[in-house]
């Protein structure tokens, strides 16, 4: 039974501490849309999405009004288009027509983003999947709401180095295609290792093939709530600190659970998972970096940052799994540079480097996220960065990802404005030493020995 104290506490978290439900994401299977005729396939996709998702935005807005809980985004994820378009698409341009169909459907139903323009190539690429990957720069340049992801490795299969090499080239091409908008296309493209099937967060959301025909996944947020809770126990030991984070994560997740169940009931679509990730925004006070600084760091990036982030992530997960039986997606703490006011400040001051961020990705939810780098960075260097992150994920049996933006025409020290939740970022330096000979070897790095558990 919910009492008046809990109601008042939740209202305070919403009004003063930046608590929100970051997204309701409706996952839709497109497997029943498959056709060998491209026009028929596009027609089927448009009709399926606009039928299943027609009430998503309206329902989200009703829940916001009735419960007083901000729901920042309403989104859709679909079956990886590399699979859906395999029969009909013979060229990269064929896949671009599907991207435009997805964008048209997203506009029609009013969602912020639609994810799933994706390929899963951790062990090898089919011709269709390679064509999709090669279509990504043009697809992202010619659409507004489409997001793309490519999974290039996993603990079970190893790392597809041919795909990793290609993705370095694709990131550069996506930057060039959108250079008039500060290479914004790259902000809608993420490269994964161990990508989850049920992630509600963009740009990496897609509807996995093990999922039902349609499902509601919810992503919560709340760095500001955690920071406020820690401000009340300054100077206490780690036992008190951990208990406070855990209890706060529990409360945040319960709000997400309530919204998810209500959306599921009203839409008549099964509830999938709660992703309890602490997702920051550029707003002051809504920052994962500021949580780490409240824990005791002068500035994020200082010695102790990785340990503090590991502890934060673990306690968030422990609190969240007590609040919901269906926790999934990524679930932990995001460290996107451009979307976190504290990360931006630390990067601008030089306290936070690409190498330190890489160390932090060993213990965070995702990886190198929303990082602006010089526009003349070689494709092989970007591939090397992707390979490093994929290796961390593969060896540690966790999800890692790279969403990196080589901003054409910008150099170290410049600032790039992306707008909205994407925020702004200083252009960060990249190691100038070449890894081209390593990347150009080709082939596949085998799965680690501890992957053999059958």
Tab-separated table of C-alpha atoms in Angstrom, residues 138-383:
chain	number	residue	atom	x	y	z
A	138	UNK	CA	23.190	8.096	-46.350
A	139	UNK	CA	20.293	6.703	-44.279
A	140	UNK	CA	21.160	8.850	-41.260
A	141	UNK	CA	21.735	11.931	-43.428
A	142	UNK	CA	18.363	11.593	-45.175
A	143	UNK	CA	16.232	10.862	-42.105
A	144	UNK	CA	15.505	12.738	-38.884
A	145	UNK	CA	14.421	10.163	-36.294
A	146	UNK	CA	16.095	6.925	-37.386
A	147	UNK	CA	18.836	5.485	-35.149
A	148	UNK	CA	21.325	2.834	-36.156
A	149	UNK	CA	23.445	0.237	-34.377
A	150	UNK	CA	25.848	-2.531	-35.338
A	151	UNK	CA	26.933	-5.367	-33.049
A	152	UNK	CA	30.502	-6.355	-33.981
A	153	UNK	CA	31.432	-8.745	-31.176
A	154	UNK	CA	30.296	-10.913	-28.293
A	155	UNK	CA	31.765	-13.062	-25.560
A	156	UNK	CA	30.427	-16.176	-27.313
A	157	UNK	CA	31.619	-15.414	-30.841
A	158	UNK	CA	34.645	-13.144	-30.506
A	159	UNK	CA	35.201	-9.948	-32.499
A	160	UNK	CA	34.548	-9.483	-36.204
A	161	UNK	CA	37.557	-7.390	-37.170
A	162	UNK	CA	36.368	-6.997	-40.772
A	163	UNK	CA	33.194	-5.368	-39.448
A	164	UNK	CA	35.196	-3.243	-36.992
A	165	UNK	CA	37.418	-1.972	-39.809
A	166	UNK	CA	34.344	-1.194	-41.912
A	167	UNK	CA	32.639	0.624	-39.030
A	168	UNK	CA	35.572	3.004	-38.666
A	169	UNK	CA	35.038	3.947	-42.311
A	170	UNK	CA	31.273	4.207	-41.853
A	171	UNK	CA	31.607	6.558	-38.862
A	172	UNK	CA	33.826	8.855	-40.931
A	173	UNK	CA	31.413	8.678	-43.888
A	174	UNK	CA	28.432	9.460	-41.612
A	175	UNK	CA	30.343	12.473	-40.301
A	176	UNK	CA	31.004	13.692	-43.843
A	177	UNK	CA	27.373	13.191	-44.919
A	178	UNK	CA	26.171	15.418	-42.076
A	179	UNK	CA	29.112	17.833	-41.831
A	180	UNK	CA	26.805	20.836	-42.336
A	181	UNK	CA	25.148	19.849	-39.018
A	182	UNK	CA	28.362	19.273	-37.046
A	183	UNK	CA	28.427	15.609	-38.120
A	184	UNK	CA	25.192	14.929	-36.223
A	185	UNK	CA	24.619	11.648	-38.052
A	186	UNK	CA	27.240	9.992	-35.850
A	187	UNK	CA	25.187	10.851	-32.753
A	188	UNK	CA	22.555	8.413	-34.042
A	189	UNK	CA	25.003	5.539	-34.637
A	190	UNK	CA	26.420	3.191	-32.004
A	191	UNK	CA	28.754	0.204	-32.367
A	192	UNK	CA	28.218	-2.578	-29.812
A	193	UNK	CA	29.784	-5.656	-28.309
A	194	UNK	CA	27.278	-7.923	-26.513
A	195	UNK	CA	24.302	-5.772	-27.535
A	196	UNK	CA	21.175	-6.568	-25.461
A	197	UNK	CA	17.917	-7.479	-27.240
A	198	UNK	CA	15.720	-5.324	-24.996
A	199	UNK	CA	17.512	-1.973	-24.626
A	200	UNK	CA	15.028	0.950	-24.621
A	201	UNK	CA	17.727	3.646	-24.975
A	202	UNK	CA	18.805	5.224	-28.256
A	203	UNK	CA	20.772	5.062	-30.389
A	204	UNK	CA	21.274	1.370	-29.576
A	205	UNK	CA	17.687	0.137	-29.253
A	206	UNK	CA	16.497	-2.707	-31.447
A	207	UNK	CA	13.818	-5.374	-31.000
A	208	UNK	CA	15.620	-8.701	-30.589
A	209	UNK	CA	14.484	-11.814	-32.403
A	210	UNK	CA	13.776	-13.565	-29.088
A	211	UNK	CA	11.222	-10.871	-28.152
A	212	UNK	CA	7.413	-11.147	-28.566
A	213	UNK	CA	5.484	-9.472	-31.394
A	214	UNK	CA	5.295	-6.231	-29.380
A	215	UNK	CA	6.568	-5.263	-25.923
A	216	UNK	CA	6.790	-2.217	-23.666
A	217	UNK	CA	10.246	-1.442	-22.233
A	218	UNK	CA	10.827	1.546	-19.955
A	219	UNK	CA	14.053	3.392	-19.192
A	220	UNK	CA	14.204	5.427	-15.997
A	221	UNK	CA	16.674	8.117	-15.024
A	222	UNK	CA	17.437	10.088	-11.880
A	223	UNK	CA	21.075	11.119	-11.349
A	224	UNK	CA	19.787	14.259	-9.616
A	225	UNK	CA	17.855	12.148	-7.105
A	226	UNK	CA	20.936	10.094	-6.241
A	227	UNK	CA	23.087	13.228	-5.917
A	228	UNK	CA	20.579	14.853	-3.574
A	229	UNK	CA	20.434	11.712	-1.410
A	230	UNK	CA	24.237	11.639	-1.130
A	231	UNK	CA	24.357	15.313	-0.166
A	232	UNK	CA	22.395	14.371	2.956
A	233	UNK	CA	25.054	11.889	4.157
A	234	UNK	CA	28.307	13.752	3.421
A	235	UNK	CA	31.252	12.386	5.381
A	236	UNK	CA	29.624	9.020	6.140
A	237	UNK	CA	31.503	5.784	5.459
A	238	UNK	CA	31.104	3.521	2.438
A	239	UNK	CA	28.570	1.261	4.150
A	240	UNK	CA	26.167	4.198	4.598
A	241	UNK	CA	27.000	5.497	1.124
A	242	UNK	CA	26.196	2.166	-0.546
A	243	UNK	CA	22.965	1.699	1.398
A	244	UNK	CA	21.825	5.191	0.404
A	245	UNK	CA	22.466	4.620	-3.304
A	246	UNK	CA	20.766	1.231	-3.185
A	247	UNK	CA	17.631	2.560	-1.466
A	248	UNK	CA	17.433	5.522	-3.831
A	249	UNK	CA	17.755	3.275	-6.888
A	250	UNK	CA	14.915	1.177	-5.493
A	251	UNK	CA	12.633	4.225	-5.297
A	252	UNK	CA	13.560	5.397	-8.810
A	253	UNK	CA	12.928	1.959	-10.273
A	254	UNK	CA	9.519	1.665	-8.577
A	255	UNK	CA	8.415	4.798	-10.410
A	256	UNK	CA	9.503	3.235	-13.703
A	257	UNK	CA	7.734	-0.020	-12.847
A	258	UNK	CA	4.494	1.853	-12.168
A	259	UNK	CA	4.669	3.681	-15.506
A	260	UNK	CA	5.577	0.501	-17.394
A	261	UNK	CA	2.692	-1.496	-15.974
A	262	UNK	CA	0.217	1.314	-16.625
A	263	UNK	CA	1.402	1.755	-20.224
A	264	UNK	CA	1.243	-1.996	-20.770
A	265	UNK	CA	-2.328	-2.185	-19.460
A	266	UNK	CA	-3.591	0.778	-21.480
A	267	UNK	CA	-1.942	-0.282	-24.741
A	268	UNK	CA	-2.742	-3.975	-24.341
A	269	UNK	CA	0.913	-4.821	-24.996
A	270	UNK	CA	3.036	-7.002	-22.675
A	271	UNK	CA	5.463	-5.340	-20.258
A	272	UNK	CA	9.050	-6.317	-20.998
A	273	UNK	CA	11.762	-4.778	-18.819
A	274	UNK	CA	12.790	-1.774	-16.776
A	275	UNK	CA	16.193	-0.386	-17.700
A	276	UNK	CA	17.271	1.341	-14.501
A	277	UNK	CA	20.238	3.193	-15.956
A	278	UNK	CA	21.169	6.581	-14.504
A	279	UNK	CA	20.921	8.590	-17.716
A	280	UNK	CA	22.161	12.189	-17.348
A	281	UNK	CA	21.095	15.323	-19.190
A	282	UNK	CA	22.990	18.581	-19.871
A	283	UNK	CA	20.943	20.238	-17.078
A	284	UNK	CA	22.901	21.298	-14.002
A	285	UNK	CA	22.232	18.853	-11.164
A	286	UNK	CA	21.303	15.939	-13.429
A	287	UNK	CA	24.774	14.510	-13.824
A	288	UNK	CA	26.505	11.189	-13.138
A	289	UNK	CA	29.812	13.085	-12.934
A	290	UNK	CA	28.399	15.219	-10.121
A	291	UNK	CA	27.416	12.051	-8.227
A	292	UNK	CA	31.014	10.844	-8.455
A	293	UNK	CA	32.224	14.235	-7.258
A	294	UNK	CA	29.751	14.128	-4.354
A	295	UNK	CA	31.245	10.742	-3.430
A	296	UNK	CA	34.577	12.494	-2.947
A	297	UNK	CA	36.362	13.309	-6.207
A	298	UNK	CA	37.542	16.870	-6.831
A	299	UNK	CA	36.535	16.364	-10.464
A	300	UNK	CA	35.532	13.319	-12.454
A	301	UNK	CA	38.661	11.826	-14.045
A	302	UNK	CA	40.697	12.081	-10.851
A	303	UNK	CA	42.296	8.927	-9.386
A	304	UNK	CA	39.516	6.893	-7.799
A	305	UNK	CA	36.984	7.690	-10.551
A	306	UNK	CA	36.779	4.117	-11.867
A	307	UNK	CA	36.368	2.690	-8.353
A	308	UNK	CA	33.637	5.199	-7.514
A	309	UNK	CA	31.788	4.445	-10.749
A	310	UNK	CA	32.053	0.687	-10.153
A	311	UNK	CA	30.548	1.082	-6.697
A	312	UNK	CA	27.772	3.351	-8.011
A	313	UNK	CA	26.872	0.939	-10.797
A	314	UNK	CA	26.766	-2.063	-8.484
A	315	UNK	CA	24.544	-0.377	-5.898
A	316	UNK	CA	22.177	0.923	-8.586
A	317	UNK	CA	21.757	-2.629	-9.883
A	318	UNK	CA	21.248	-4.052	-6.384
A	319	UNK	CA	18.557	-1.513	-5.571
A	320	UNK	CA	16.876	-1.856	-8.952
A	321	UNK	CA	16.526	-5.632	-8.962
A	322	UNK	CA	14.718	-5.439	-5.617
A	323	UNK	CA	12.191	-3.024	-7.129
A	324	UNK	CA	11.365	-4.967	-10.293
A	325	UNK	CA	11.474	-8.628	-11.246
A	326	UNK	CA	12.110	-7.683	-14.860
A	327	UNK	CA	15.253	-5.574	-15.017
A	328	UNK	CA	17.051	-5.639	-18.358
A	329	UNK	CA	18.564	-3.539	-21.102
A	330	UNK	CA	21.772	-1.896	-19.891
A	331	UNK	CA	20.920	-0.917	-16.287
A	332	UNK	CA	23.607	1.008	-14.433
A	333	UNK	CA	25.168	4.411	-15.098
A	334	UNK	CA	25.721	6.114	-18.445
A	335	UNK	CA	28.720	8.364	-18.997
A	336	UNK	CA	27.916	10.244	-22.245
A	337	UNK	CA	30.244	13.222	-22.380
A	338	UNK	CA	28.010	15.655	-24.289
A	339	UNK	CA	24.901	14.794	-22.246
A	340	UNK	CA	26.392	15.268	-18.770
A	341	UNK	CA	27.247	18.750	-17.507
A	342	UNK	CA	29.948	17.454	-15.129
A	343	UNK	CA	31.563	15.298	-17.826
A	344	UNK	CA	31.614	18.273	-20.189
A	345	UNK	CA	33.367	20.445	-17.594
A	346	UNK	CA	35.942	17.759	-16.774
A	347	UNK	CA	36.690	17.089	-20.449
A	348	UNK	CA	37.047	20.823	-21.178
A	349	UNK	CA	39.516	21.182	-18.308
A	350	UNK	CA	41.551	18.137	-19.360
A	351	UNK	CA	40.786	16.150	-16.195
A	352	UNK	CA	38.830	13.616	-18.243
A	353	UNK	CA	40.662	12.034	-21.181
A	354	UNK	CA	39.683	9.437	-23.746
A	355	UNK	CA	41.955	6.931	-22.023
A	356	UNK	CA	40.346	7.555	-18.604
A	357	UNK	CA	36.902	7.210	-20.150
A	358	UNK	CA	37.983	3.874	-21.620
A	359	UNK	CA	39.022	2.683	-18.145
A	360	UNK	CA	35.652	3.792	-16.777
A	361	UNK	CA	33.818	1.800	-19.455
A	362	UNK	CA	35.092	-1.394	-17.837
A	363	UNK	CA	32.562	-0.780	-15.049
A	364	UNK	CA	29.837	1.475	-16.544
A	365	UNK	CA	26.667	0.470	-18.388
A	366	UNK	CA	27.756	1.162	-21.939
A	367	UNK	CA	31.031	2.625	-23.141
A	368	UNK	CA	32.547	5.588	-24.964
A	369	UNK	CA	29.413	7.626	-25.533
A	370	UNK	CA	28.776	10.952	-27.287
A	371	UNK	CA	32.434	11.902	-27.540
A	372	UNK	CA	33.459	14.545	-30.081
A	373	UNK	CA	36.904	14.103	-31.658
A	374	UNK	CA	38.775	15.989	-34.415
A	375	UNK	CA	37.216	15.618	-37.848
A	376	UNK	CA	40.489	14.548	-39.455
A	377	UNK	CA	40.858	11.454	-37.234
A	378	UNK	CA	41.713	8.469	-39.491
A	379	UNK	CA	39.096	5.737	-39.932
A	380	UNK	CA	41.603	3.135	-38.730
A	381	UNK	CA	42.056	5.032	-35.457
A	382	UNK	CA	38.280	5.009	-34.923
A	383	UNK	CA	38.278	1.280	-35.700
